[in-house]
PDB file of C-alpha atoms in Angstrom:
ATOM      1  CA  MET O 969     -26.785 -22.162 -29.725  1.00  0.00           C
ATOM      2  CA  GLU O 970     -24.375 -19.264 -31.643  1.00  0.00           C
ATOM      3  CA  PRO O 971     -21.565 -20.760 -33.503  1.00  0.00           C
ATOM      4  CA  ASP O 972     -19.158 -19.166 -31.149  1.00  0.00           C
ATOM      5  CA  SER O 973     -21.039 -19.248 -28.506  1.00  0.00           C
ATOM      6  CA  LEU O 974     -19.587 -22.218 -25.194  1.00  0.00           C
ATOM      7  CA  PRO O 975     -22.162 -23.792 -23.488  1.00  0.00           C
ATOM      8  CA  THR O 976     -21.216 -22.987 -19.628  1.00  0.00           C
ATOM      9  CA  GLU O 977     -22.247 -24.785 -16.417  1.00  0.00           C
ATOM     10  CA  VAL O 978     -21.540 -22.448 -13.868  1.00  0.00           C
ATOM     11  CA  ILE O 979     -20.875 -24.110 -10.101  1.00  0.00           C
ATOM     12  CA  LEU O 980     -20.997 -22.675  -6.873  1.00  0.00           C
ATOM     13  CA  THR O 981     -18.108 -24.539  -4.991  1.00  0.00           C
ATOM     14  CA  HIS O 982     -19.442 -23.849  -1.367  1.00  0.00           C
ATOM     15  CA  PRO O 983     -21.449 -24.828  -0.457  1.00  0.00           C
ATOM     16  CA  ARG O 984     -20.862 -27.027  -3.420  1.00  0.00           C
ATOM     17  CA  GLN O 985     -23.975 -26.196  -6.384  1.00  0.00           C
ATOM     18  CA  PHE O 986     -25.064 -26.052  -9.417  1.00  0.00           C
ATOM     19  CA  LEU O 987     -26.316 -22.947 -10.480  1.00  0.00           C
ATOM     20  CA  GLY O 988     -27.504 -23.346 -13.972  1.00  0.00           C
ATOM     21  CA  LYS O 989     -26.090 -23.745 -18.037  1.00  0.00           C
ATOM     22  CA  VAL O 990     -25.746 -20.200 -20.194  1.00  0.00           C
ATOM     23  CA  CYS O 991     -23.941 -19.937 -23.387  1.00  0.00           C
ATOM     24  CA  LEU O 992     -20.972 -17.071 -23.406  1.00  0.00           C
ATOM     25  CA  ASP O 993     -18.977 -15.279 -26.371  1.00  0.00           C
ATOM     26  CA  TRP O 994     -16.090 -15.044 -24.100  1.00  0.00           C
ATOM     27  CA  MET O 995     -13.411 -17.350 -22.753  1.00  0.00           C
ATOM     28  CA  PRO O 996     -14.391 -16.654 -18.545  1.00  0.00           C
ATOM     29  CA  GLN O 997     -10.181 -16.763 -17.272  1.00  0.00           C
ATOM     30  CA  PRO O 998      -9.478 -17.406 -13.320  1.00  0.00           C
ATOM     31  CA  GLY O 999     -10.418 -13.638 -11.533  1.00  0.00           C
ATOM     32  CA  ASN O1000     -13.509 -12.563 -13.970  1.00  0.00           C
ATOM     33  CA  TYR O1001     -16.393 -11.437 -12.709  1.00  0.00           C
ATOM     34  CA  LEU O1002     -19.485 -13.362 -14.081  1.00  0.00           C
ATOM     35  CA  GLU O1003     -23.141 -12.221 -13.988  1.00  0.00           C
ATOM     36  CA  LEU O1004     -25.707 -15.162 -12.915  1.00  0.00           C
ATOM     37  CA  LYS O1005     -29.245 -14.511 -12.065  1.00  0.00           C
ATOM     38  CA  GLY O1006     -28.173 -11.085 -10.502  1.00  0.00           C
ATOM     39  CA  LYS O1007     -25.468 -11.778  -8.825  1.00  0.00           C
ATOM     40  CA  THR O1008     -22.430 -11.435  -9.093  1.00  0.00           C
ATOM     41  CA  TYR O1009     -19.388 -14.217  -8.577  1.00  0.00           C
ATOM     42  CA  ALA O1010     -15.855 -14.234  -9.303  1.00  0.00           C
ATOM     43  CA  VAL O1011     -13.991 -17.504 -10.872  1.00  0.00           C
ATOM     44  CA  LEU O1012     -11.896 -19.830  -9.463  1.00  0.00           C
ATOM     45  CA  GLU O1013     -10.927 -22.275 -11.796  1.00  0.00           C
ATOM     46  CA  ARG O1014     -12.175 -23.164 -15.496  1.00  0.00           C
ATOM     47  CA  HIS O1015     -12.197 -26.829 -16.936  1.00  0.00           C
ATOM     48  CA  HIS O1016     -13.127 -27.837 -19.962  1.00  0.00           C
ATOM     49  CA  HIS O1017     -14.474 -31.480 -21.771  1.00  0.00           C
ATOM     50  CA  TYR O1018     -13.468 -32.700 -24.633  1.00  0.00           C
ATOM     51  CA  GLN O1019     -15.923 -34.356 -26.553  1.00  0.00           C
ATOM     52  CA  TYR O1020     -14.677 -37.043 -29.428  1.00  0.00           C
ATOM     53  CA  LYS O1021     -16.561 -37.042 -32.930  1.00  0.00           C
ATOM     54  CA  ILE O1022     -14.924 -38.518 -36.264  1.00  0.00           C
ATOM     55  CA  GLY O1023     -11.588 -36.526 -36.935  1.00  0.00           C
ATOM     56  CA  GLY O1024     -10.616 -36.219 -33.464  1.00  0.00           C
ATOM     57  CA  TYR O1025     -11.894 -34.641 -30.127  1.00  0.00           C
ATOM     58  CA  SER O1026     -13.515 -30.943 -29.953  1.00  0.00           C
ATOM     59  CA  LEU O1027     -14.676 -29.231 -27.111  1.00  0.00           C
ATOM     60  CA  HIS O1028     -17.725 -29.760 -25.994  1.00  0.00           C
ATOM     61  CA  LYS O1029     -18.330 -27.833 -22.820  1.00  0.00           C
ATOM     62  CA  ILE O1030     -17.479 -25.937 -20.235  1.00  0.00           C
ATOM     63  CA  SER O1031     -17.700 -25.693 -16.704  1.00  0.00           C
ATOM     64  CA  LEU O1032     -16.773 -22.532 -14.475  1.00  0.00           C
ATOM     65  CA  TYR O1033     -15.741 -23.288 -10.481  1.00  0.00           C
ATOM     66  CA  VAL O1034     -17.420 -19.688  -9.030  1.00  0.00           C
ATOM     67  CA  GLN O1035     -17.884 -17.913  -5.530  1.00  0.00           C
ATOM     68  CA  SER O1036     -19.788 -15.155  -4.841  1.00  0.00           C
ATOM     69  CA  ALA O1037     -18.773 -11.432  -5.187  1.00  0.00           C
ATOM     70  CA  LYS O1038     -19.279  -8.559  -5.032  1.00  0.00           C
ATOM     71  CA  SER O1039     -17.323  -6.907  -8.447  1.00  0.00           C
ATOM     72  CA  PRO O1040     -14.837  -4.622  -7.122  1.00  0.00           C
ATOM     73  CA  ALA O1041     -14.798  -0.884  -7.706  1.00  0.00           C
ATOM     74  CA  GLU O1042     -11.048  -0.539  -7.746  1.00  0.00           C
ATOM     75  CA  LYS O1043      -9.391  -2.026 -10.307  1.00  0.00           C
ATOM     76  CA  SER O1044      -5.925  -1.515 -12.467  1.00  0.00           C
ATOM     77  CA  LEU O1045      -4.834  -2.920 -15.513  1.00  0.00           C
ATOM     78  CA  ILE O1046      -1.592  -4.662 -16.003  1.00  0.00           C
ATOM     79  CA  ASP O1047      -0.467  -6.236 -19.244  1.00  0.00           C
ATOM     80  CA  GLY O1048      -3.403  -6.430 -20.719  1.00  0.00           C
ATOM     81  CA  ARG O1049      -5.478  -7.739 -17.748  1.00  0.00           C
ATOM     82  CA  TRP O1050      -7.553  -5.917 -14.400  1.00  0.00           C
ATOM     83  CA  VAL O1051      -6.288  -6.770 -11.233  1.00  0.00           C
ATOM     84  CA  VAL O1052      -8.151  -5.233  -7.714  1.00  0.00           C
ATOM     85  CA  GLY O1053      -6.728  -1.887  -6.265  1.00  0.00           C
ATOM     86  CA  ASP O1054      -4.853   0.457  -7.068  1.00  0.00           C
ATOM     87  CA  ALA O1055      -1.463  -1.596  -8.698  1.00  0.00           C
ATOM     88  CA  SER O1056       0.638   1.596  -8.266  1.00  0.00           C
ATOM     89  CA  CYS O1057       1.026   0.483  -4.240  1.00  0.00           C
ATOM     90  CA  ARG O1058       3.832  -1.355  -3.166  1.00  0.00           C
ATOM     91  CA  PHE O1059       1.474  -4.144  -1.402  1.00  0.00           C
ATOM     92  CA  ASN O1060      -0.973  -4.959  -4.334  1.00  0.00           C
ATOM     93  CA  ALA O1061      -0.652  -8.147  -4.511  1.00  0.00           C
ATOM     94  CA  LYS O1062      -1.210  -7.125  -8.608  1.00  0.00           C
ATOM     95  CA  SER O1063      -4.453 -10.455  -8.293  1.00  0.00           C
ATOM     96  CA  GLU O1064      -7.687 -10.681  -9.483  1.00  0.00           C
ATOM     97  CA  LEU O1065      -8.617 -12.334  -6.315  1.00  0.00           C
ATOM     98  CA  LEU O1066      -6.912 -10.306  -3.214  1.00  0.00           C
ATOM     99  CA  ARG O1067      -5.802  -7.127  -2.993  1.00  0.00           C
ATOM    100  CA  CYS O1068      -3.389  -6.633  -0.148  1.00  0.00           C
ATOM    101  CA  ALA O1069      -1.977  -8.050   2.418  1.00  0.00           C
ATOM    102  CA  VAL O1070      -2.137  -5.383   4.507  1.00  0.00           C
ATOM    103  CA  ASN O1071      -5.645  -3.534   3.223  1.00  0.00           C
ATOM    104  CA  PRO O1072      -7.326  -6.828   1.447  1.00  0.00           C
ATOM    105  CA  GLU O1073     -10.628  -5.467   2.226  1.00  0.00           C
ATOM    106  CA  GLY O1074     -10.053  -2.127   0.699  1.00  0.00           C
ATOM    107  CA  PRO O1075     -10.521   0.234  -0.475  1.00  0.00           C
ATOM    108  CA  CYS O1076      -6.976   1.604  -1.220  1.00  0.00           C
ATOM    109  CA  LYS O1077      -8.313   5.095  -1.687  1.00  0.00           C
ATOM    110  CA  GLY O1078      -7.434   6.436   1.231  1.00  0.00           C
ATOM    111  CA  CYS O1079      -5.279   3.822   2.468  1.00  0.00           C
ATOM    112  CA  ARG O1080      -3.153   4.299   6.080  1.00  0.00           C
ATOM    113  CA  PHE O1081      -0.020   2.256   4.758  1.00  0.00           C
ATOM    114  CA  TYR O1082      -0.485   3.388   0.847  1.00  0.00           C
ATOM    115  CA  GLU O1083       3.331   3.486  -0.444  1.00  0.00           C
ATOM    116  CA  LEU O1084       4.280   4.275  -4.327  1.00  0.00           C
ATOM    117  CA  LEU O1085       5.546   1.722  -5.861  1.00  0.00           C
ATOM    118  CA  SER O1086       9.483   2.202  -6.333  1.00  0.00           C
ATOM    119  CA  LYS O1087      10.931   0.802  -9.786  1.00  0.00           C
TER     120      LYS O1087
END
């Protein structure tokens, strides 16, 4: 194991299924996408597991709870994080998981509900 890699368990939420263990060199956040064994998953939850060693606790492993997903083709960068869809639309949810209420499946391009966000 590399010094900066995180031992990570990947668990499918529904139906509950252990997908495997991987070592990641980045800290996955809910809303991020993860490629594993040729499939794409959306990260829903992240749990930290600590282990006591002399001198205190240290991060031992991470569990990721995921669901099957398609990596979104449309993304916008807002305040340093990626959200699904066109963030210039009034109806965009500004979320990593949900595009919007009126057209959640997308695409944003050509959507009849598109309204430019007023500042």
